[in-house]
Short mmCIF file of C-alpha atoms and ligand atoms in Angstrom, two decimals:
data_model
loop_
_atom_site.label_atom_id
_atom_site.label_comp_id
_atom_site.label_asym_id
_atom_site.label_seq_id
_atom_site.Cartn_x
_atom_site.Cartn_y
_atom_site.Cartn_z
CA MET Z 1 5.15 5.46 -15.59
CA PRO Z 2 4.04 7.83 -18.18
CA ASP Z 3 6.60 10.24 -19.64
CA PRO Z 4 4.08 13.07 -19.41
CA LEU Z 5 4.38 12.99 -15.84
CA ILE Z 6 8.20 13.80 -15.85
CA ALA Z 7 7.49 16.69 -18.29
CA GLN Z 8 4.97 18.06 -15.82
CA ALA Z 9 7.32 17.87 -12.96
CA LEU Z 10 10.22 19.44 -15.04
CA ALA Z 11 7.44 22.29 -16.20
CA GLY Z 12 6.89 23.17 -12.43
CA LEU Z 13 10.64 24.13 -11.98
CA THR Z 14 12.48 27.44 -12.76
CA SER Z 15 15.85 25.89 -13.38
CA PRO Z 16 17.09 22.74 -15.17
CA ALA Z 17 16.52 19.69 -12.96
CA THR Z 18 19.61 18.05 -11.60
CA VAL Z 19 17.88 15.14 -10.13
CA ILE Z 20 14.49 13.46 -10.93
CA ALA Z 21 13.22 10.53 -8.64
CA ALA Z 22 9.98 8.36 -9.10
CA ALA Z 23 8.18 5.94 -6.77
CA PRO Z 24 4.93 4.04 -7.42
CA GLY Z 25 2.10 3.30 -5.17
CA ARG Z 26 1.25 -0.31 -4.88
CA VAL Z 27 -1.90 -2.79 -4.88
CA ASN Z 28 -1.87 -6.06 -2.48
CA LEU Z 29 -3.32 -9.25 -4.01
CA ILE Z 30 -3.72 -10.81 -0.82
CA GLY Z 31 -2.19 -10.52 2.81
CA GLU Z 32 -4.15 -7.69 4.51
CA HIS Z 33 -3.62 -6.11 7.85
CA ILE Z 34 -1.28 -8.94 8.66
CA ASP Z 35 2.01 -6.89 7.96
CA TYR Z 36 2.11 -5.84 11.26
CA CYS Z 37 1.45 -9.39 12.60
CA ASP Z 38 4.57 -11.16 11.45
CA GLY Z 39 2.40 -12.59 8.40
CA PHE Z 40 3.09 -12.68 4.57
CA VAL Z 41 1.89 -10.13 2.11
CA MET Z 42 1.84 -10.03 -1.83
CA PRO Z 43 1.44 -6.54 -3.34
CA PHE Z 44 3.23 -5.17 -6.32
CA ALA Z 45 4.26 -1.49 -7.60
CA ILE Z 46 1.51 -0.15 -9.85
CA ASP Z 47 2.33 1.91 -12.98
CA ARG Z 48 1.30 5.02 -11.09
CA SER Z 49 3.97 6.98 -9.61
CA ILE Z 50 4.95 10.37 -7.74
CA VAL Z 51 7.80 11.93 -9.68
CA ILE Z 52 9.70 14.52 -8.10
CA ALA Z 53 11.93 16.94 -10.18
CA ALA Z 54 14.78 18.86 -8.17
CA ALA Z 55 17.38 21.71 -8.79
CA LYS Z 56 19.98 22.43 -5.86
CA ASN Z 57 19.51 26.28 -5.01
CA ASP Z 58 22.55 27.08 -3.14
CA SER Z 59 20.92 27.36 0.13
CA THR Z 60 19.73 25.37 3.29
CA ILE Z 61 16.12 25.70 2.38
CA ALA Z 62 13.96 23.26 0.53
CA HIS Z 63 10.99 24.98 -1.36
CA LEU Z 64 8.39 22.48 -2.44
CA ARG Z 65 5.60 22.74 -4.94
CA SER Z 66 2.84 20.47 -5.88
CA GLU Z 67 -0.35 21.09 -7.84
CA GLY Z 68 -3.42 22.02 -6.02
CA MET Z 69 -1.32 21.80 -2.90
CA PRO Z 70 -0.05 24.83 -0.87
CA ASP Z 71 3.68 25.51 -1.36
CA ALA Z 72 6.02 24.28 1.55
CA VAL Z 73 9.40 25.76 2.48
CA ILE Z 74 11.61 23.59 4.79
CA ASP Z 75 14.80 24.75 6.88
CA LEU Z 76 17.20 21.92 6.15
CA SER Z 77 19.80 23.44 8.87
CA VAL Z 78 17.71 22.58 11.94
CA PRO Z 79 16.14 19.19 12.97
CA GLN Z 80 12.67 18.10 11.22
CA GLN Z 81 9.47 18.70 13.06
CA ILE Z 82 5.53 18.12 12.12
CA GLY Z 83 4.30 21.30 10.64
CA GLU Z 84 2.34 22.93 7.86
CA PRO Z 85 1.26 22.27 5.07
CA HIS Z 86 0.33 18.85 6.15
CA TRP Z 87 1.07 17.13 2.91
CA ALA Z 88 4.94 18.46 3.33
CA ASN Z 89 5.17 16.18 6.76
CA TYR Z 90 5.83 13.01 4.78
CA VAL Z 91 8.94 15.00 3.24
CA ARG Z 92 9.99 16.42 6.41
CA GLY Z 93 9.88 12.92 7.90
CA VAL Z 94 12.11 11.49 5.23
CA ILE Z 95 14.44 14.33 5.70
CA ALA Z 96 14.61 13.76 9.51
CA GLY Z 97 15.60 10.20 8.75
CA PHE Z 98 18.68 11.10 6.28
CA GLN Z 99 19.45 14.07 9.01
CA GLN Z 100 19.41 11.29 11.96
CA LEU Z 101 22.07 9.13 9.48
CA GLY Z 102 24.32 12.44 9.59
CA HIS Z 103 23.66 13.90 6.13
CA LEU Z 104 23.66 17.29 5.69
CA ILE Z 105 21.08 18.07 2.96
CA PRO Z 106 21.69 20.89 0.44
CA GLY Z 107 18.76 23.22 -0.30
CA PHE Z 108 17.04 22.35 -3.33
CA ASP Z 109 13.67 23.41 -5.27
CA ALA Z 110 11.29 20.80 -6.00
CA CYS Z 111 8.20 20.06 -8.18
CA PHE Z 112 6.02 17.09 -7.01
CA VAL Z 113 3.66 15.57 -9.17
CA SER Z 114 1.53 12.39 -9.13
CA SER Z 115 -0.52 9.83 -10.76
CA VAL Z 116 -1.45 7.70 -7.78
CA PRO Z 117 -4.85 8.59 -6.74
CA GLY Z 118 -4.86 9.89 -3.07
CA GLY Z 119 -6.77 8.34 -0.36
CA ALA Z 120 -7.60 5.46 -2.58
CA GLY Z 121 -5.65 2.42 -0.60
CA LEU Z 122 -3.24 2.92 -3.12
CA SER Z 123 -0.24 4.04 -0.77
CA SER Z 124 0.15 7.67 -2.44
CA SER Z 125 1.89 8.49 0.95
CA ALA Z 126 4.46 5.42 0.55
CA ALA Z 127 5.11 6.50 -2.68
CA LEU Z 128 5.68 9.99 -1.65
CA GLU Z 129 8.13 9.15 1.01
CA CYS Z 130 10.01 6.79 -1.12
CA ALA Z 131 10.17 9.33 -4.07
CA THR Z 132 11.63 11.66 -1.54
CA ALA Z 133 14.04 9.18 -0.22
CA THR Z 134 15.13 8.58 -3.74
CA LEU Z 135 15.49 12.06 -4.22
CA LEU Z 136 17.74 12.85 -1.41
CA GLU Z 137 19.93 9.71 -2.33
CA GLY Z 138 20.36 11.77 -5.76
CA LEU Z 139 21.00 15.07 -4.21
CA LEU Z 140 23.43 13.79 -1.70
CA GLY Z 141 25.06 11.16 -3.95
CA VAL Z 142 24.41 8.04 -1.68
CA SER Z 143 22.70 5.02 -1.84
CA LEU Z 144 20.75 3.34 0.84
CA SER Z 145 19.87 -0.54 0.64
CA LYS Z 146 16.31 -0.74 -0.33
CA LYS Z 147 15.44 -2.18 2.96
CA GLN Z 148 17.22 0.43 4.95
CA LYS Z 149 15.41 2.77 2.66
CA ALA Z 150 11.93 1.40 3.24
CA LEU Z 151 12.42 1.24 6.90
CA LEU Z 152 13.43 4.92 7.13
CA CYS Z 153 10.04 5.82 5.06
CA GLN Z 154 8.00 3.63 7.39
CA LYS Z 155 9.54 5.40 10.28
CA ALA Z 156 8.53 8.90 8.59
CA GLU Z 157 5.09 7.53 8.21
CA HIS Z 158 4.99 6.61 12.09
CA GLU Z 159 6.50 9.65 13.63
CA PHE Z 160 5.40 12.51 10.93
CA ALA Z 161 1.83 11.05 9.94
CA LYS Z 162 1.28 9.53 13.34
CA VAL Z 163 0.07 6.25 11.32
CA PRO Z 164 1.49 3.28 12.91
CA CYS Z 165 1.35 1.28 9.53
CA GLY Z 166 3.46 -2.19 8.86
CA ILE Z 167 6.18 -2.48 6.29
CA MET Z 168 4.14 -3.48 3.43
CA ASP Z 169 3.48 -0.43 1.47
CA GLN Z 170 7.23 1.12 1.64
CA PHE Z 171 8.87 -2.18 0.96
CA ALA Z 172 6.42 -2.47 -2.13
CA SER Z 173 7.37 1.13 -3.61
CA THR Z 174 11.08 0.38 -3.09
CA PHE Z 175 11.42 -3.36 -3.93
CA GLY Z 176 8.84 -3.29 -6.78
CA GLU Z 177 9.82 -4.74 -10.46
CA LYS Z 178 8.41 -5.04 -13.72
CA ASP Z 179 6.31 -8.39 -13.90
CA LYS Z 180 7.06 -9.32 -10.10
CA LEU Z 181 5.12 -9.67 -7.03
CA VAL Z 182 6.87 -8.41 -3.71
CA MET Z 183 6.45 -11.33 -1.64
CA ILE Z 184 7.45 -10.45 1.84
CA ASP Z 185 7.83 -12.24 5.03
CA CYS Z 186 6.88 -9.70 7.59
CA ARG Z 187 8.46 -11.51 10.37
CA SER Z 188 11.83 -11.62 8.86
CA ALA Z 189 11.55 -8.65 6.38
CA GLU Z 190 12.78 -10.76 3.66
CA VAL Z 191 11.68 -10.19 0.30
CA THR Z 192 11.07 -12.60 -2.77
CA LEU Z 193 10.08 -11.43 -6.06
CA VAL Z 194 7.85 -13.73 -7.57
CA PRO Z 195 7.30 -13.67 -11.44
CA PHE Z 196 4.02 -12.59 -12.33
CA GLU Z 197 3.85 -12.13 -16.23
CA ASN Z 198 1.23 -14.42 -17.73
CA PRO Z 199 -0.57 -12.06 -20.42
CA ASP Z 200 -3.70 -14.06 -20.10
CA LEU Z 201 -4.04 -12.74 -16.33
CA ALA Z 202 -5.18 -9.00 -15.81
CA VAL Z 203 -5.58 -7.22 -12.30
CA ILE Z 204 -8.26 -4.46 -12.26
CA ILE Z 205 -7.96 -2.00 -9.53
CA ALA Z 206 -11.32 -0.26 -8.69
CA ASN Z 207 -11.08 3.12 -6.71
CA THR Z 208 -14.40 3.34 -4.91
CA ASN Z 209 -13.94 7.27 -4.58
CA VAL Z 210 -15.00 7.03 -0.90
CA HIS Z 211 -12.69 7.45 2.10
CA HIS Z 212 -14.48 7.29 5.57
CA GLN Z 213 -13.09 9.35 8.34
CA LEU Z 214 -12.91 6.58 10.29
CA SER Z 215 -9.70 5.33 8.81
CA ASP Z 216 -6.90 6.70 10.81
CA GLY Z 217 -8.52 5.71 14.11
CA GLY Z 218 -9.65 2.72 12.96
CA TYR Z 219 -6.53 1.65 11.77
CA ALA Z 220 -4.51 2.21 14.86
CA MET Z 221 -7.59 0.41 16.70
CA ARG Z 222 -7.22 -2.70 14.82
CA ARG Z 223 -3.73 -2.87 15.39
CA LYS Z 224 -4.29 -2.61 19.21
CA HIS Z 225 -6.80 -5.45 19.18
CA THR Z 226 -4.22 -7.69 17.40
CA GLU Z 227 -1.66 -6.75 19.91
CA GLU Z 228 -4.00 -7.41 22.84
CA ALA Z 229 -4.89 -10.88 21.25
CA LEU Z 230 -1.53 -11.94 20.89
CA GLU Z 231 -0.70 -11.26 24.53
CA LEU Z 232 -3.88 -13.21 25.65
CA LEU Z 233 -2.84 -15.98 23.50
CA GLY Z 234 0.43 -15.92 25.42
CA LYS Z 235 2.32 -15.93 22.34
CA SER Z 236 5.15 -13.85 20.97
CA SER Z 237 4.43 -13.94 17.21
CA TRP Z 238 1.30 -14.78 15.22
CA ARG Z 239 3.41 -17.28 13.33
CA ASP Z 240 3.08 -19.49 16.44
CA VAL Z 241 -0.55 -19.04 16.53
CA SER Z 242 -3.15 -21.83 15.02
CA LEU Z 243 -6.82 -21.47 14.61
CA ALA Z 244 -7.32 -24.11 17.18
CA ASP Z 245 -5.55 -22.10 19.74
CA VAL Z 246 -7.98 -18.97 18.84
CA GLU Z 247 -10.96 -21.13 19.31
CA GLU Z 248 -9.95 -22.46 22.60
CA LYS Z 249 -9.65 -18.86 23.94
CA TRP Z 250 -12.71 -17.80 22.04
CA SER Z 251 -14.60 -16.42 25.00
CA ALA Z 252 -11.53 -15.20 26.90
CA LEU Z 253 -10.71 -13.05 23.91
CA GLY Z 254 -14.04 -11.60 23.94
CA ASP Z 255 -15.68 -9.85 21.01
CA PRO Z 256 -14.51 -8.51 18.67
CA VAL Z 257 -10.81 -9.51 19.74
CA ASN Z 258 -11.49 -12.97 19.13
CA ARG Z 259 -12.74 -12.11 15.33
CA ARG Z 260 -9.68 -9.86 14.77
CA ALA Z 261 -7.46 -12.92 15.73
CA ARG Z 262 -9.41 -15.45 13.34
CA HIS Z 263 -8.92 -12.93 10.85
CA VAL Z 264 -5.06 -12.57 11.15
CA VAL Z 265 -4.64 -16.66 11.42
CA THR Z 266 -6.79 -17.39 8.48
CA GLU Z 267 -5.29 -14.55 6.56
CA ILE Z 268 -1.61 -15.80 7.09
CA ALA Z 269 -2.52 -19.18 6.11
CA ARG Z 270 -4.51 -17.95 2.99
CA THR Z 271 -1.57 -16.00 1.79
CA GLN Z 272 0.54 -18.99 2.10
CA GLU Z 273 -1.70 -21.12 0.36
CA ALA Z 274 -2.03 -18.36 -2.19
CA ALA Z 275 1.64 -18.13 -2.83
CA GLN Z 276 1.41 -22.17 -3.67
CA ALA Z 277 -1.26 -21.69 -6.19
CA LEU Z 278 0.54 -19.08 -8.04
CA ALA Z 279 3.17 -21.32 -8.31
CA LEU Z 280 1.02 -23.97 -9.76
CA ASN Z 281 -0.63 -21.54 -11.97
CA ASP Z 282 -3.99 -22.53 -10.26
CA TYR Z 283 -5.75 -19.21 -10.57
CA LEU Z 284 -9.02 -20.41 -9.78
CA LEU Z 285 -7.87 -21.26 -6.22
CA LEU Z 286 -6.07 -17.96 -5.96
CA GLY Z 287 -9.41 -16.13 -6.92
CA LYS Z 288 -11.14 -18.09 -4.38
CA LEU Z 289 -8.63 -17.14 -1.53
CA MET Z 290 -8.99 -13.47 -2.48
CA ASP Z 291 -12.58 -13.79 -2.02
CA ALA Z 292 -12.18 -15.49 1.36
CA SER Z 293 -9.87 -12.75 2.19
CA HIS Z 294 -12.49 -9.95 1.76
CA ASP Z 295 -15.15 -11.77 3.56
CA SER Z 296 -12.83 -12.03 6.50
CA LEU Z 297 -12.05 -8.25 6.43
CA ARG Z 298 -15.55 -7.57 6.04
CA ASP Z 299 -17.10 -9.59 8.75
CA ASP Z 300 -14.04 -10.42 11.23
CA PHE Z 301 -11.69 -7.40 10.88
CA GLU Z 302 -14.41 -4.95 9.98
CA VAL Z 303 -12.58 -2.78 7.92
CA SER Z 304 -14.43 -2.94 4.78
CA CYS Z 305 -17.33 -0.47 3.93
CA ALA Z 306 -20.72 -0.53 1.81
CA GLU Z 307 -19.14 0.97 -1.12
CA LEU Z 308 -16.20 -1.72 -1.21
CA ASP Z 309 -18.82 -4.46 -0.75
CA VAL Z 310 -20.90 -3.09 -3.64
CA MET Z 311 -17.83 -3.15 -5.96
CA VAL Z 312 -16.53 -6.74 -4.75
CA ASN Z 313 -20.07 -8.08 -5.08
CA ILE Z 314 -20.24 -6.66 -8.68
CA ALA Z 315 -16.96 -8.56 -9.72
CA ARG Z 316 -18.57 -11.74 -8.27
CA GLU Z 317 -21.87 -11.60 -9.97
CA VAL Z 318 -19.87 -11.24 -13.16
CA GLY Z 319 -17.84 -14.51 -11.98
CA MET Z 320 -15.75 -16.79 -13.68
CA SER Z 321 -18.11 -17.16 -16.62
CA GLY Z 322 -17.59 -13.39 -17.38
CA GLY Z 323 -13.66 -14.01 -16.45
CA VAL Z 324 -13.35 -13.03 -12.89
CA TYR Z 325 -11.36 -15.43 -10.42
CA GLY Z 326 -11.59 -13.29 -7.34
CA ALA Z 327 -12.23 -9.69 -6.15
CA ARG Z 328 -11.31 -8.21 -2.59
CA MET Z 329 -10.73 -4.99 -0.98
CA THR Z 330 -6.93 -3.89 -1.00
CA GLY Z 331 -5.09 -1.96 1.39
CA GLY Z 332 -6.08 -0.38 4.91
CA GLY Z 333 -9.78 -0.18 3.90
CA PHE Z 334 -12.80 1.96 5.37
CA GLY Z 335 -13.02 3.09 1.57
CA GLY Z 336 -10.29 2.96 -1.23
CA SER Z 337 -9.94 0.22 -3.87
CA THR Z 338 -10.56 -3.19 -4.64
CA VAL Z 339 -8.51 -5.58 -6.39
CA THR Z 340 -9.96 -7.90 -9.38
CA LEU Z 341 -8.02 -10.94 -10.74
CA CYS Z 342 -9.49 -11.77 -14.31
CA LEU Z 343 -8.94 -13.07 -17.52
CA SER Z 344 -7.02 -10.47 -19.73
CA GLU Z 345 -9.44 -10.80 -22.94
CA LYS Z 346 -12.55 -9.94 -20.57
CA ALA Z 347 -10.94 -7.14 -18.74
CA SER Z 348 -12.60 -4.35 -20.69
CA ALA Z 349 -16.01 -5.77 -20.32
CA ILE Z 350 -15.22 -6.46 -16.48
CA MET Z 351 -14.16 -2.75 -15.91
CA GLN Z 352 -17.15 -1.56 -17.76
CA ALA Z 353 -19.64 -3.63 -15.68
CA LEU Z 354 -17.85 -2.41 -12.35
CA GLN Z 355 -18.19 1.20 -13.70
CA GLU Z 356 -21.62 1.40 -14.62
CA ARG Z 357 -22.85 -1.20 -11.92
CA TYR Z 358 -21.19 0.74 -9.30
CA ARG Z 359 -22.25 4.27 -10.45
CA ALA Z 360 -25.83 2.87 -10.69
CA ALA Z 361 -26.01 1.20 -6.83
CA THR Z 362 -23.85 4.41 -5.21
CA GLY Z 363 -24.18 7.39 -7.41
CA ILE Z 364 -20.72 7.69 -7.25
CA GLU Z 365 -18.46 7.68 -10.22
CA PRO Z 366 -15.35 5.33 -9.41
CA GLU Z 367 -11.94 5.18 -10.96
CA ILE Z 368 -11.02 1.81 -12.72
CA PHE Z 369 -7.89 0.96 -14.34
CA CYS Z 370 -5.58 -2.07 -14.94
CA SER Z 371 -2.09 -2.44 -13.97
CA ARG Z 372 0.72 -4.70 -14.24
CA PRO Z 373 3.69 -5.04 -11.72
CA SER Z 374 5.88 -2.30 -12.45
CA ALA Z 375 9.25 -0.77 -11.51
CA GLY Z 376 9.84 0.40 -7.95
CA ALA Z 377 11.61 3.64 -6.53
CA ARG Z 378 14.25 4.81 -9.04
CA LEU Z 379 16.38 7.85 -10.08
CA VAL Z 380 15.06 9.02 -13.68
CA LEU Z 381 17.95 11.39 -13.89
C1 GLA U 1 -1.97 0.17 5.39
C2 GLA U 1 -0.76 -0.13 5.89
C3 GLA U 1 0.02 -1.31 5.61
C4 GLA U 1 -0.88 -2.60 5.88
C5 GLA U 1 -2.28 -2.10 5.31
C6 GLA U 1 -3.21 -3.25 5.43
O1 GLA U 1 -1.79 0.10 3.58
O2 GLA U 1 0.08 1.29 5.60
O3 GLA U 1 1.17 -1.29 6.53
O4 GLA U 1 -1.08 -2.59 7.37
O5 GLA U 1 -2.66 -0.86 5.56
O6 GLA U 1 -2.64 -4.57 4.95
#
């Protein structure tokens, strides 16, 4: 996380900060739309964060400010409810979680700053929730387990942002570590930190700068399709479903539920295979699995969009001869970002190709950067 962000957060306070908290966004290498299907996911915390600087104010009121957003005032002496401005609902949701644990939160002034692009599929909302939870830990002098904190933040997203998300984003933001992937078994909610430190490998994140309105309803609808499919398959967990099971019930499931089901089972298998490929340093295979993941998200799960496909196709055109192992959309989809695994020495040329060719094809200026796995949510002060 760049220090200027901390300086900016401090500059937004009128009194000296007593607590500073930071939490990162995430990118997911593989395992998409299966965190709510008992699958495996392989995200890492990126080096883009939300930083909050705060000072207690001897009241029961929280005054929140964030550049470019309306200020928010929250009464901490009452149970939280959804309100205005909208961005503060993520904060209210996390406060509600701490209140439900029996904590009385002291009044504070806080300034929020962010280097996580919003609406880019990089989990700026999870970063906001996890930074808020970490700030409250600091203000209260308590410490939740990482898992408890991530689950509290997920609940905030469900209840105060009304997004029925899985556990990936909040777990990645909380458990992230430098040079580590956060591999999550979403059935047991167990985290394994997998080293990802080969300097020859780079990860490029390409934000298409489009965010289609469909996203919120589309996400809930996909989740509903997977629940319907599991019920029709007569199973209690996707981990017990094989591709043969889906094929056998193909017409009973009907379209598009059968294709949604095929994505879930094939993506769970791909992610397990990707973990093995990584352990064997087989990046060619890992890249192929990322490519196949994108195709499945585009054709079977239908959460890609024209701009994401353009960005992925440019990376594929550059191909292995240009240093690209594989590319796919990352996150919830319907816009947002792609993730490209490539050779470090070719990363600049690849980024330039993505930038220029995407702009030429769409007329939209993308935002393209590299990130290595970075630290998770933490107190800076
Ligand atoms: C969003 C959700 C996650 C996950 C991804 C898709 O980021 O918040 O829980 O479902 O979409 O993999």
